[in-house]
mmCIF file of C-alpha atoms in Angstrom:
data_model
loop_
_atom_site.group_PDB
_atom_site.id
_atom_site.type_symbol
_atom_site.label_atom_id
_atom_site.label_comp_id
_atom_site.label_asym_id
_atom_site.label_seq_id
_atom_site.Cartn_x
_atom_site.Cartn_y
_atom_site.Cartn_z
ATOM 1 C CA MET F 5 108.541 6.542 53.190
ATOM 2 C CA ASP F 6 107.211 3.336 51.657
ATOM 3 C CA VAL F 7 103.751 4.885 51.387
ATOM 4 C CA ALA F 8 105.161 7.997 49.681
ATOM 5 C CA ARG F 9 107.027 5.847 47.181
ATOM 6 C CA ALA F 10 103.990 3.650 46.544
ATOM 7 C CA LEU F 11 101.807 6.692 45.906
ATOM 8 C CA GLU F 12 104.341 8.694 43.901
ATOM 9 C CA GLY F 13 102.615 10.349 40.972
ATOM 10 C CA ARG F 14 99.219 10.075 42.662
ATOM 11 C CA LEU F 15 99.875 12.463 45.561
ATOM 12 C CA GLU F 16 100.499 16.149 45.093
ATOM 13 C CA MET F 17 102.011 16.551 48.565
ATOM 14 C CA LEU F 18 102.050 15.161 52.096
ATOM 15 C CA GLU F 19 101.537 17.183 55.232
ATOM 16 C CA GLN F 20 104.115 16.680 57.948
ATOM 17 C CA PRO F 21 104.570 12.937 58.588
ATOM 18 C CA THR F 22 106.847 13.481 61.624
ATOM 19 C CA PRO F 23 106.422 14.721 65.219
ATOM 20 C CA ALA F 24 106.113 18.511 65.538
ATOM 21 C CA ASP F 25 109.221 18.900 67.664
ATOM 22 C CA ASP F 26 111.534 16.801 65.467
ATOM 23 C CA ILE F 27 112.664 19.114 62.669
ATOM 24 C CA HIS F 28 115.683 16.888 62.019
ATOM 25 C CA ALA F 29 113.376 13.955 61.183
ATOM 26 C CA LEU F 30 111.230 16.222 59.006
ATOM 27 C CA ALA F 31 114.306 17.360 57.078
ATOM 28 C CA GLU F 32 115.432 13.760 56.591
ATOM 29 C CA VAL F 33 112.013 12.649 55.328
ATOM 30 C CA THR F 34 111.908 15.682 53.024
ATOM 31 C CA ARG F 35 115.329 14.833 51.625
ATOM 32 C CA ARG F 36 114.321 11.245 50.879
ATOM 33 C CA SER F 37 110.690 11.645 49.813
ATOM 34 C CA PRO F 38 109.647 11.449 46.161
ATOM 35 C CA VAL F 39 106.497 13.396 47.152
ATOM 36 C CA PRO F 40 106.727 17.042 48.321
ATOM 37 C CA ILE F 41 106.489 17.380 52.114
ATOM 38 C CA LEU F 42 104.808 20.375 53.774
ATOM 39 C CA ALA F 43 105.711 21.380 57.322
ATOM 40 C CA ASP F 44 102.543 21.727 59.377
ATOM 41 C CA GLU F 45 102.650 21.115 63.127
ATOM 42 C CA SER F 46 106.268 22.349 63.346
ATOM 43 C CA LEU F 47 105.237 25.730 61.948
ATOM 44 C CA ARG F 48 104.235 27.969 64.841
ATOM 45 C CA GLY F 49 105.191 31.413 63.587
ATOM 46 C CA PRO F 50 107.700 33.406 61.543
ATOM 47 C CA ASP F 51 110.625 32.258 63.706
ATOM 48 C CA THR F 52 109.964 28.572 63.054
ATOM 49 C CA ALA F 53 109.304 29.368 59.377
ATOM 50 C CA LEU F 54 112.832 30.802 59.204
ATOM 51 C CA GLU F 55 114.261 27.705 60.872
ATOM 52 C CA LEU F 56 112.349 25.312 58.614
ATOM 53 C CA ALA F 57 113.365 27.246 55.496
ATOM 54 C CA GLY F 58 116.977 27.583 56.600
ATOM 55 C CA ARG F 59 117.290 23.868 57.258
ATOM 56 C CA ARG F 60 115.381 22.981 54.059
ATOM 57 C CA ALA F 61 113.262 20.807 56.330
ATOM 58 C CA ALA F 62 110.262 20.809 53.965
ATOM 59 C CA HIS F 63 109.269 21.593 50.394
ATOM 60 C CA GLY F 64 106.579 23.946 51.649
ATOM 61 C CA LEU F 65 104.857 25.453 54.668
ATOM 62 C CA SER F 66 101.259 24.770 55.698
ATOM 63 C CA LEU F 67 100.100 27.785 57.674
ATOM 64 C CA LYS F 68 96.924 28.195 59.668
ATOM 65 C CA LEU F 69 95.828 31.658 60.771
ATOM 66 C CA ALA F 70 94.484 30.299 64.065
ATOM 67 C CA THR F 71 97.774 28.675 65.079
ATOM 68 C CA CYS F 72 100.515 30.822 63.539
ATOM 69 C CA GLY F 73 99.748 34.164 65.172
ATOM 70 C CA GLY F 74 97.082 35.647 62.911
ATOM 71 C CA LEU F 75 97.015 37.396 59.566
ATOM 72 C CA HIS F 76 100.118 39.551 60.054
ATOM 73 C CA CYS F 77 102.271 36.560 61.039
ATOM 74 C CA ALA F 78 100.740 34.484 58.233
ATOM 75 C CA ARG F 79 101.817 37.110 55.693
ATOM 76 C CA GLN F 80 105.332 37.075 57.172
ATOM 77 C CA ILE F 81 105.451 33.278 56.943
ATOM 78 C CA ASP F 82 104.265 33.387 53.339
ATOM 79 C CA ALA F 83 106.977 35.957 52.514
ATOM 80 C CA ILE F 84 109.612 33.738 54.145
ATOM 81 C CA ALA F 85 108.375 30.743 52.145
ATOM 82 C CA ARG F 86 108.398 32.744 48.934
ATOM 83 C CA ALA F 87 111.944 34.033 49.542
ATOM 84 C CA ALA F 88 113.099 30.466 50.261
ATOM 85 C CA ARG F 89 111.266 29.151 47.180
ATOM 86 C CA LEU F 90 108.971 26.987 49.255
ATOM 87 C CA ALA F 91 105.299 26.485 48.443
ATOM 88 C CA THR F 92 102.668 27.817 50.829
ATOM 89 C CA MET F 93 99.435 26.108 51.783
ATOM 90 C CA VAL F 94 96.744 28.007 53.671
ATOM 91 C CA GLY F 95 94.969 25.550 55.929
ATOM 92 C CA CYS F 96 92.653 25.699 58.900
ATOM 93 C CA ILE F 97 91.416 24.040 62.043
ATOM 94 C CA HIS F 98 87.778 23.797 63.159
ATOM 95 C CA GLU F 99 87.025 27.503 62.968
ATOM 96 C CA PRO F 100 84.277 29.992 62.155
ATOM 97 C CA ALA F 101 83.634 31.090 58.591
ATOM 98 C CA LEU F 102 85.070 34.504 59.481
ATOM 99 C CA LEU F 103 88.533 32.983 59.906
ATOM 100 C CA THR F 104 88.063 30.873 56.784
ATOM 101 C CA ALA F 105 87.247 34.065 54.855
ATOM 102 C CA ALA F 106 90.470 35.656 56.131
ATOM 103 C CA GLY F 107 92.426 32.572 55.037
ATOM 104 C CA LEU F 108 90.772 32.700 51.636
ATOM 105 C CA GLY F 109 91.735 36.371 51.305
ATOM 106 C CA LEU F 110 95.341 35.521 52.137
ATOM 107 C CA ALA F 111 95.384 32.635 49.665
ATOM 108 C CA LEU F 112 93.936 34.739 46.852
ATOM 109 C CA SER F 113 96.276 37.662 47.498
ATOM 110 C CA SER F 114 99.550 35.728 47.429
ATOM 111 C CA PRO F 115 101.135 34.363 44.264
ATOM 112 C CA ASN F 116 103.045 31.878 46.423
ATOM 113 C CA VAL F 117 100.023 30.021 47.808
ATOM 114 C CA ARG F 118 99.852 26.757 45.917
ATOM 115 C CA TYR F 119 97.457 24.765 48.082
ATOM 116 C CA GLY F 120 94.344 25.501 50.113
ATOM 117 C CA ASP F 121 92.567 23.470 52.755
ATOM 118 C CA LEU F 122 89.875 25.817 54.015
ATOM 119 C CA ASP F 123 87.030 23.603 55.155
ATOM 120 C CA GLY F 124 87.100 23.913 58.951
ATOM 121 C CA HIS F 125 83.946 26.009 59.054
ATOM 122 C CA PHE F 126 81.901 23.051 57.787
ATOM 123 C CA ASP F 127 82.556 21.199 61.060
ATOM 124 C CA LEU F 128 81.589 24.035 63.378
ATOM 125 C CA VAL F 129 78.094 23.792 64.860
ATOM 126 C CA GLY F 130 76.383 27.061 65.755
ATOM 127 C CA ASP F 131 78.765 29.359 63.887
ATOM 128 C CA PRO F 132 77.280 32.869 64.216
ATOM 129 C CA THR F 133 79.244 33.931 61.134
ATOM 130 C CA GLN F 134 77.559 33.908 57.753
ATOM 131 C CA PRO F 135 80.261 33.244 55.149
ATOM 132 C CA GLY F 136 81.566 36.023 52.962
ATOM 133 C CA PHE F 137 82.241 33.496 50.232
ATOM 134 C CA LEU F 138 80.417 30.898 48.183
ATOM 135 C CA PHE F 139 81.089 27.165 48.108
ATOM 136 C CA ARG F 140 80.474 25.677 44.684
ATOM 137 C CA ASP F 141 81.647 22.372 43.200
ATOM 138 C CA GLY F 142 84.338 21.975 45.857
ATOM 139 C CA TRP F 143 85.683 25.521 45.476
ATOM 140 C CA LEU F 144 85.519 28.519 47.791
ATOM 141 C CA ILE F 145 84.698 31.604 45.761
ATOM 142 C CA ALA F 146 85.221 35.072 47.197
ATOM 143 C CA ARG F 147 82.271 37.397 46.796
ATOM 144 C CA ASP F 148 82.743 40.830 45.293
ATOM 145 C CA VAL F 149 82.004 42.654 48.551
ATOM 146 C CA PRO F 150 84.054 44.870 50.874
ATOM 147 C CA GLY F 151 86.341 43.315 53.477
ATOM 148 C CA LEU F 152 85.853 39.671 54.346
ATOM 149 C CA GLY F 153 82.192 39.876 53.376
ATOM 150 C CA CYS F 154 80.990 38.034 56.470
ATOM 151 C CA THR F 155 78.054 38.946 58.653
ATOM 152 C CA VAL F 156 77.593 37.944 62.276
ATOM 153 C CA GLU F 157 74.228 36.937 63.697
ATOM 154 C CA LEU F 158 74.150 36.904 67.490
#
């Protein structure tokens, strides 16, 4: 909490600073923090999104397609966040560009997505997926092509 107070005004948000299984602690930190807190590791699917929203345990939800159940569940989580007036962040893990492209599509198609952290494909060595997006000046830019725009080279 001291770090959040010291950095108030310089941080836009903090991802979950508590253990994944301690929603009570997350809610308490959220209540006391001057910086918006996003639930991350505690978010495992639509059911936990409902619990987090119902308990006002965070100011927003950080969803990852690879860990929340895929695109359908991610859309449900985003709808839950929107209904609860919580911000959504679309994040990632170390993943192929194909999954990053799907996350980018979700982020661009939802008015509730406020944050994006879609850089996991940069860490993956030997990704057979050629991105369906451009990376320019720190921004992912969707190409004007059908679907996710990715190609796979095996």
